[in-house]
Structure formats: structure tokens, C-alpha cells
């Protein structure tokens, strides 16, 4: 086991570039132009995915453990926050299950954000978000997030424009605060095509093991896709910052989106420049004590 893993370039050769270079939102990028069936930066194919995913899940888990170990040894600032946004069926749940699920649950702080409860509605929209932030050493996972407050809220006029409009700047200031306090944000916008979404919704209606994922309201949201497209565009334009950029992940191919998001997490963790915490005891003395214990 290596003690210093951060400077290793271990990107699998099936990737032509580090995924973030292809996926990071750039000013001028248009949601309408996203090719949801592409596999940017990946030169392999679906048949390469299972073995590579397993290998990279292990790498991710190792780095996550290092983050957690550091916090147990006194690093009380660093954390990672994965923000997953996407329309229904984009695959947020699959990322949680197949990517985040590879990590030790001890170091994960997972929250799914649905329609606010009465208690949540009585507070500022960031109240429930602040309550769910990852402690030091943890990876927070937001399955939907504060961005719903400028997406569904905007599309459905749940509050008037003069209320949601200032939220973009407020979210930027909030995220700046998180970054300054030691959190690395990995913001991922997951996009499926309307055709692929239709297939996935149809599957949910065919399979008893998937009924639980089906919500009749998903069809209503689907019909509002042009309005969502606009809301996603403004969100990306206004909240992709140098300290917390958005990544656009094409999600028609689940195997690709899972591999890509795994690499984004690995990159974020490697950026923390971690190493295993040294022993804070005399190793030889402890070996002697153990031998005679
Ligand atoms: P799901 O992710 O499938 O469990 O669905 C959760 C639903 O809650 C989605 O339709 C979201 O758009 C909705 N939701 C999440 N956050 C908010 C919010 N702040 N205001 C209104 N609806 C929300
Ligand atoms: Mg749903």
C-alpha cells in the first residue's frame, strides 16, 4: 500500500483526458446542444465498463478512506460535496447505488431533497441544506439540492421571480463560504434525452420492482422540458464558478455516466493531496508490547 497517492497519475488509459476537461461547463455552452448519448473523453465501450467500474470504485473507496482517516487524526476541515441534479430518470439513484455505494458508509453523508416539508418551508431554503452538509472527513451526497430552488421553483413559479432571482448570487456566496471552509464541491448536472427518459419511465411501468420509482408527476415535469431547459441554462450560466464549476454529464448511457462521475470524485479527492496519517505512537514499542501481551 502506498502512503502517498495524490501525485500518482492513475487515470485509466481508456480515458483520453481527465473527464473534467471535457465535462466542465464553459461559458457559452448551451443545454440545447448537449449530446446526451455521447461518451466524451472515453475511448472504450460498454463491454469495458464493468471491469473498469469495479477497479475505479476501489480507487475511489481507498481515497475516501484516506479522507476519513485524516479527519480522525485531526484534519478538521476537509470534506467533499457531490451535488447531483438532473431530471427524473437521469440516473441520480444509480450514481448513489453504484458509485457512492462503493465507499464506506461511515464516511458518507447522503441526503435526498424532495418537496420541502412544512417545517422546512418555515425556514430559509438553505436551512435544510446547511443541516445536511458533510462534517470534516466525509463525502456529502446531495440527491437534488438547493438548485431545486431555482429549477422546479422557477419553472412552476412556486415563489415570484423577485424571490428566486436573487438566489443565484446567494447560492454562489453560500458555495464560496463552503469552499473557504474546506469543502470541495463536485457539481454534476445529469442529462438524458427525452427519448431515453420515455424508455426509462416505460420500464418503470412494466416492472413491479420499479413501480416505487415511478411518480405520475414525472410526466408533468417531462412536458415542461423546454421550461426546464431554460432554467438549467440559467443555472449553469450563473452558478458555474471557478471555485465550484458545474459538470455536464451525458446520461443516456448509464455505464458512461457512472464511470465519468467516479472519475470526477477521484479527481476531487486527489486534489486534496492526502496521505495516510502517520502513527501517533511508537510502532516498535507497540509491537513489543503486543508480543508479550
Ligand atoms: P425524487 O427525486 O424523484 O424523489 O422527487 C423529488 C421531487 O421533489 C422532485 O420533483 C423535485 O423537483 C421536488 N423538489 C425538490 N426540492 C424542491 C423544492 N425546494 N421545492 C419544490 N419541490 C422540490
Ligand atoms: Mg423521481
CSV table of N, CA, C and O and ligand atoms in Angstrom, one decimal, residues 88 144 204 213 215 218, ligand 2:
chain,number,residue,atom,x,y,z
A,88,UNK,N,-36.0,13.6,-13.8
A,88,UNK,CA,-36.3,12.2,-13.4
A,88,UNK,C,-35.7,11.2,-14.4
A,88,UNK,O,-35.7,11.5,-15.6
A,144,UNK,N,-30.5,15.7,-5.6
A,144,UNK,CA,-31.1,17.0,-5.7
A,144,UNK,C,-30.6,17.9,-4.6
A,144,UNK,O,-29.9,17.4,-3.7
A,204,UNK,N,-40.3,1.6,-15.9
A,204,UNK,CA,-40.8,1.7,-14.5
A,204,UNK,C,-42.2,1.2,-14.4
A,204,UNK,O,-42.7,0.8,-13.4
A,213,UNK,N,-40.3,3.7,-8.1
A,213,UNK,CA,-39.5,4.8,-8.6
A,213,UNK,C,-40.4,5.7,-9.5
A,213,UNK,O,-40.1,6.8,-9.8
A,215,UNK,N,-43.4,8.1,-10.5
A,215,UNK,CA,-44.3,9.1,-9.9
A,215,UNK,C,-45.1,9.8,-11.0
A,215,UNK,O,-44.5,10.3,-12.0
A,218,UNK,N,-44.0,12.8,-12.7
A,218,UNK,CA,-42.8,12.9,-13.6
A,218,UNK,C,-43.2,13.2,-15.1
A,218,UNK,O,-42.5,13.9,-15.8
B,2,LIG,MG1,-38.5,10.7,-9.1
